[in-house]
mmCIF file of C-alpha atoms in Angstrom:
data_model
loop_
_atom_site.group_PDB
_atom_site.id
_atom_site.type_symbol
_atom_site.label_atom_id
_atom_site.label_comp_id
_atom_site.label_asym_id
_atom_site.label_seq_id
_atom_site.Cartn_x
_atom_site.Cartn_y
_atom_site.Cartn_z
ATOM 1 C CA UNK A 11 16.086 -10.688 -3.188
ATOM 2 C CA UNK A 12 13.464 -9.072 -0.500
ATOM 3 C CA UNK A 13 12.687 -10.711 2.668
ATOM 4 C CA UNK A 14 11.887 -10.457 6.215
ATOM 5 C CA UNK A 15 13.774 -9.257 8.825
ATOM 6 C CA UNK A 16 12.741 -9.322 12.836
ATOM 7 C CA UNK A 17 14.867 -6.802 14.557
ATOM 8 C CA UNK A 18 14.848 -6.700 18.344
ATOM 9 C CA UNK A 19 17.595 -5.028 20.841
ATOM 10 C CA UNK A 20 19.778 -3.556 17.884
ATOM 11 C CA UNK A 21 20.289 -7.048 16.023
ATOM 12 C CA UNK A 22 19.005 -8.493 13.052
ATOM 13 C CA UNK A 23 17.509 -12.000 12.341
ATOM 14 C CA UNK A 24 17.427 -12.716 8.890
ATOM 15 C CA UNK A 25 14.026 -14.975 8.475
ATOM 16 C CA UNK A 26 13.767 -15.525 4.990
ATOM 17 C CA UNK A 27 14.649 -13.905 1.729
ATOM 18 C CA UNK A 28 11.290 -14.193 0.317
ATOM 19 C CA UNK A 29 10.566 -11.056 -2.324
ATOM 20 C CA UNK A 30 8.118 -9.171 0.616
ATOM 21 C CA UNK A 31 5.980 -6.714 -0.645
ATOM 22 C CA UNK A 32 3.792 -5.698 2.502
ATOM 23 C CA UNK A 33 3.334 -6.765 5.686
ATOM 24 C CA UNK A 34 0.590 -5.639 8.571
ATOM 25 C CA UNK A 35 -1.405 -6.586 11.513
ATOM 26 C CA UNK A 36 -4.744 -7.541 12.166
ATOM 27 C CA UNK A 37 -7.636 -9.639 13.650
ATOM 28 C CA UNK A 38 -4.779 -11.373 16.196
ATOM 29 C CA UNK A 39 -2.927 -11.854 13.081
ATOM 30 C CA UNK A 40 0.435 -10.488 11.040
ATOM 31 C CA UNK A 41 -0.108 -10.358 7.061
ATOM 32 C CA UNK A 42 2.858 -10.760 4.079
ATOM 33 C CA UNK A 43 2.522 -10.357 0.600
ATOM 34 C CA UNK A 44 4.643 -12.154 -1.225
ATOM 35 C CA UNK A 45 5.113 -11.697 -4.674
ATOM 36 C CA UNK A 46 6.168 -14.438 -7.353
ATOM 37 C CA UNK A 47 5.943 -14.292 -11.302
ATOM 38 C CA UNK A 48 2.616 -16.019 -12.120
ATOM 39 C CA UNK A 49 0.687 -15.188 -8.806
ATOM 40 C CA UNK A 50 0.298 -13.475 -5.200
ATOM 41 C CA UNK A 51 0.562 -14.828 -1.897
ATOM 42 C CA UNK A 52 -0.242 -13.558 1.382
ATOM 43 C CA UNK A 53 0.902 -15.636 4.358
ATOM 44 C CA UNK A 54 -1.431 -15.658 6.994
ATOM 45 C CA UNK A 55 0.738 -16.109 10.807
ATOM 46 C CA UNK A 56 -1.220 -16.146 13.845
ATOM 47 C CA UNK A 57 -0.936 -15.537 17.795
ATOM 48 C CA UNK A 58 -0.568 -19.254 18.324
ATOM 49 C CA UNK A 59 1.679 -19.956 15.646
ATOM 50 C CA UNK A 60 -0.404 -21.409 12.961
ATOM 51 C CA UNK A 61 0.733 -20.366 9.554
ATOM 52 C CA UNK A 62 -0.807 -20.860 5.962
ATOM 53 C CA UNK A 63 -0.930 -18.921 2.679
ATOM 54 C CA UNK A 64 -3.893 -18.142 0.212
ATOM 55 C CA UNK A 65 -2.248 -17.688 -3.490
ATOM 56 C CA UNK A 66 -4.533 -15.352 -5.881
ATOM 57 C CA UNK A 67 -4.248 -15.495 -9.465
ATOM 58 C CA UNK A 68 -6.125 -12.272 -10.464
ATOM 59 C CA UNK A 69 -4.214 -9.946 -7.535
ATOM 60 C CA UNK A 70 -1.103 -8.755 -9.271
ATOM 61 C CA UNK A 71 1.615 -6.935 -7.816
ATOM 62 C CA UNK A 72 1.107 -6.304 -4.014
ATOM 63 C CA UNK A 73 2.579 -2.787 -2.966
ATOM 64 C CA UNK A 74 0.801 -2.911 0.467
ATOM 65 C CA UNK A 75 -1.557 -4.638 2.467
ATOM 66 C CA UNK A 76 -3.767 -2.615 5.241
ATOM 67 C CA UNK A 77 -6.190 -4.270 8.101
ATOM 68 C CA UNK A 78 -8.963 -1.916 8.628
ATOM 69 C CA UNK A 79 -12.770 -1.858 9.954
ATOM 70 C CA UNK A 80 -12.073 -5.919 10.292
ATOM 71 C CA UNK A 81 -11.044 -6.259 6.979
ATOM 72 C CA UNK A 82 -7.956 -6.845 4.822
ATOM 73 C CA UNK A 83 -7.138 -4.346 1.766
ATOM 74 C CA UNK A 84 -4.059 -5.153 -0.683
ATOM 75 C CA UNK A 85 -2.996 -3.270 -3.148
ATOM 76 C CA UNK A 86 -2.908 -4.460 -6.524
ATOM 77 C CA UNK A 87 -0.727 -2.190 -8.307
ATOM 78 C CA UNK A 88 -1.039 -3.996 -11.889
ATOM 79 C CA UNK A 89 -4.709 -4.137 -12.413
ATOM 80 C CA UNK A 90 -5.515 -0.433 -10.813
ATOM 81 C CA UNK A 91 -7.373 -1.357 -7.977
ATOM 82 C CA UNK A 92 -7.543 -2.184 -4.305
ATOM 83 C CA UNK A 93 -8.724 -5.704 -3.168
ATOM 84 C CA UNK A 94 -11.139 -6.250 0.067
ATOM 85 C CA UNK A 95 -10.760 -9.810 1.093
ATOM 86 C CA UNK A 96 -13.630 -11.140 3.231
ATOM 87 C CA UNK A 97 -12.877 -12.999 7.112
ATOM 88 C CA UNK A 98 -12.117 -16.420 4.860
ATOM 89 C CA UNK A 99 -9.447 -14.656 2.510
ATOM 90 C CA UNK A 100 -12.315 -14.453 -0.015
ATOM 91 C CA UNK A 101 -12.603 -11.270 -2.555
ATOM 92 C CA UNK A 102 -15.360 -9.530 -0.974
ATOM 93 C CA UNK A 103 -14.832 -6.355 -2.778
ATOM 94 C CA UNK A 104 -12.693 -4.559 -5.623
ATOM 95 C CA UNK A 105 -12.196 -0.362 -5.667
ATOM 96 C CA UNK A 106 -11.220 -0.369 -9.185
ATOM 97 C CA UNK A 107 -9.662 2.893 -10.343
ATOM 98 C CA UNK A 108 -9.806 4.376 -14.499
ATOM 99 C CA UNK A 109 -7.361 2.869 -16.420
ATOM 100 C CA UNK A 110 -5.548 -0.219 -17.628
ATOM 101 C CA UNK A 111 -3.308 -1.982 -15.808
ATOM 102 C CA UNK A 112 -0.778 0.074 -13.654
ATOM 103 C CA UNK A 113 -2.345 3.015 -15.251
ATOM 104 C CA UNK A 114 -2.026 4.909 -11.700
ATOM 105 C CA UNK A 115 0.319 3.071 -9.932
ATOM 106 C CA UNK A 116 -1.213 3.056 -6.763
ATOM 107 C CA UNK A 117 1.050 1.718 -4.046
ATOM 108 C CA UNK A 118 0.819 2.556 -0.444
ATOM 109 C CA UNK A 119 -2.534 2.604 2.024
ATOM 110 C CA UNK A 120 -3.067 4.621 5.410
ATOM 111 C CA UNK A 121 -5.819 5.116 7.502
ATOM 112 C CA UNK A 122 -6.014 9.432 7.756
ATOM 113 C CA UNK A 123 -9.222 10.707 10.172
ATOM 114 C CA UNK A 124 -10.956 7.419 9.653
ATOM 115 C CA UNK A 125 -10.814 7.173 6.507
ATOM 116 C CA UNK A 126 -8.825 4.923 4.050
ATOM 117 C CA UNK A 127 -6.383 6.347 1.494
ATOM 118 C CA UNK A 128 -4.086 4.915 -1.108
ATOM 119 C CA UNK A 129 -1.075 6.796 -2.703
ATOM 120 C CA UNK A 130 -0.879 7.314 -6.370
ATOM 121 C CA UNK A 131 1.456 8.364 -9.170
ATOM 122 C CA UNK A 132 -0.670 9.758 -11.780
ATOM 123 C CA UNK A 133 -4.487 8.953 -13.025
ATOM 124 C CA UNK A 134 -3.013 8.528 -16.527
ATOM 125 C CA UNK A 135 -5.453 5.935 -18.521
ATOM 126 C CA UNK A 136 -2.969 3.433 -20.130
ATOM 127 C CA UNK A 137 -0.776 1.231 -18.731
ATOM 128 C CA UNK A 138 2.865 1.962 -17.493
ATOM 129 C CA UNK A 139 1.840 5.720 -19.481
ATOM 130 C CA UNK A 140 3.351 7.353 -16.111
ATOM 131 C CA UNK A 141 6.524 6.965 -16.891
ATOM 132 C CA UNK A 142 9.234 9.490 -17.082
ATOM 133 C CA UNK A 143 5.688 11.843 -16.322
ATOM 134 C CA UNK A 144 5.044 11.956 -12.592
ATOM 135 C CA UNK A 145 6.327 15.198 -11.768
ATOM 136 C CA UNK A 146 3.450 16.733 -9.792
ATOM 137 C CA UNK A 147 1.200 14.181 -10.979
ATOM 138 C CA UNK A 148 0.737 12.336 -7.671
ATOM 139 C CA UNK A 149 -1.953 12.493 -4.856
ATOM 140 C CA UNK A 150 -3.474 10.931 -2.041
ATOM 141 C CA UNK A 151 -7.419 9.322 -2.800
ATOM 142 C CA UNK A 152 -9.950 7.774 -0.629
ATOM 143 C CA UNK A 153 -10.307 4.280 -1.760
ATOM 144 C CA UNK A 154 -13.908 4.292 -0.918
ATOM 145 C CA UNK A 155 -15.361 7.507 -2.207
ATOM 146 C CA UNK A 156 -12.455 8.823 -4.816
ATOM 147 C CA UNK A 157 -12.059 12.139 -3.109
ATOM 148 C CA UNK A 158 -8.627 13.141 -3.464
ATOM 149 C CA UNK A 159 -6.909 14.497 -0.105
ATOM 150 C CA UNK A 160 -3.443 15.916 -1.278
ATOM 151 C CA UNK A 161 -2.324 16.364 -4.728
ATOM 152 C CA UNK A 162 0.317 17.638 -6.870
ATOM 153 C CA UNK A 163 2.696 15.203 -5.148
ATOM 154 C CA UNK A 164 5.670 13.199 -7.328
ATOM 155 C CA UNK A 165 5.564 9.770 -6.843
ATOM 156 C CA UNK A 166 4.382 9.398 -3.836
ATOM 157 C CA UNK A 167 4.602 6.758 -1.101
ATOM 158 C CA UNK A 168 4.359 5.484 2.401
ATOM 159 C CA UNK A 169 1.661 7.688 3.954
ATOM 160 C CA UNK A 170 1.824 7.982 7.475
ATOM 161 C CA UNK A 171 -0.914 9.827 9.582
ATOM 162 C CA UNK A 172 0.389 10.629 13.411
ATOM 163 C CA UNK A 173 -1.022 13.065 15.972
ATOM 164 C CA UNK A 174 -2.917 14.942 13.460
ATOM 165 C CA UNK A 175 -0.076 14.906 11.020
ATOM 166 C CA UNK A 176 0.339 13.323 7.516
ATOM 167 C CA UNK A 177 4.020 11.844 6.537
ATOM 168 C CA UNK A 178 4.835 10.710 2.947
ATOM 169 C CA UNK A 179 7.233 10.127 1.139
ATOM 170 C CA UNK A 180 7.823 12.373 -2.680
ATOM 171 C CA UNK A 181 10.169 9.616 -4.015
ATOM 172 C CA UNK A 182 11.122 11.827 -7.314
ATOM 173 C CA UNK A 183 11.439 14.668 -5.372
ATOM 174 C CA UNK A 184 13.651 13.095 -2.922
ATOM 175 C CA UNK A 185 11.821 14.575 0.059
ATOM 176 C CA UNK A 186 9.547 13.597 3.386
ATOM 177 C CA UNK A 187 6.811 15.690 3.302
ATOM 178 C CA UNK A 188 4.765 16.998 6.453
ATOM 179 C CA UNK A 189 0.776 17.968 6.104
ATOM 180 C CA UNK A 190 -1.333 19.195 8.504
ATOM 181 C CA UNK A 191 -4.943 19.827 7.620
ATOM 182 C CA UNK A 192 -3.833 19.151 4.354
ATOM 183 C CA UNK A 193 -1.470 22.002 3.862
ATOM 184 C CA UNK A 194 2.237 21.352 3.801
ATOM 185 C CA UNK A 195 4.213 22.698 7.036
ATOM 186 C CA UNK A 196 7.625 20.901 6.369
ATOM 187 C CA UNK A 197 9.591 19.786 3.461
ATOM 188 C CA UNK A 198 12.807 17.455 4.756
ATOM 189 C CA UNK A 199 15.226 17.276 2.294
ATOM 190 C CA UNK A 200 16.775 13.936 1.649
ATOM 191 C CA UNK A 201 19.927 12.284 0.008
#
């Protein structure tokens, strides 16, 4: 019940209602996840219109997908790690974090001072052992190195890094929070 939606001078083209669960640009190109039961697919669309998918069997459970350093990342939120695909859609790499399965539930990626960060929930060992226990649990880690940025942060998502500023989103918490250097300067309250 997802999809994708182009918006463009206040209306709303519906162009599918494919379950979408990240989308980016890169290389020329704009990148969708798509998740189905049994598999992941990300559809490849380029400048000139050309369109084709690569389905993975052993990538479960996109959250996000991230084009950085002239690669693709995706998130694979079910087997704890993040996923570097090579320029022919290829697994080139895997950042796999401790745990099994979604022991962390990592979920979102952003590129903060050069660097490439995920958000996580927890870094609880077992699978789906996070829930109902993510109060103050969460925290922002370099995929590459493991260093963790921002912590004590519940369920966390979306990081956004603008003009020397970090945005995020503290889903159980209900609340957008604003970093600079690291140290929270605003706390925005939402419904």
């Amino acid at each position: 019940n997802g999809g994708l939606i182009h918006i463009k001078n206040g209306k709303q083209i519906v162009i599918d209602r494919l379950g979408t669960t990240g989308i980016c640009y890169g290389n020329n190109n704009f990148y969708r996840a798509i998740q189905h039961q049994n598999f992941s697919e990300i559809v490849v669309y380029s400048r000139d219109e050309e369109k084709f998918s690569i389905i993975y069997r052993d990538i479960k459970d996109i959250h996000d997908l991230y084009y950085f350093n002239n690669s693709l990342f995706i998130v694979s939120t079910s087997t704890n790690e993040i996923i570097k695909l090579d320029n022919n859609y290829k697994i080139d790499k895997k950042y796999k974090f401790q745990g099994t399965g979604d022991a962390w539930h990592l979920n979102c990626l952003e590129v903060i001072n050069g660097r490439l960060y995920v958000s996580a929930f927890c870094n609880y060992k077992e699978h789906y052992n996070y829930k109902g226990k993510t109060y103050e649990k969460g925290f922002l880690v370099d995929v590459l190195n493991g260093d963790i940025l921002i912590e004590q942060l519940s369920q966390p998502h979306t990081p956004k890094f603008d003009n020397g500023l970090i945005y995020l989103c503290d889903s159980e918490t209900k609340t957008l929070k604003v970093f600079k250097d690291n140290n929270l300067i605003n706390n925005i309250e939402l419904d």
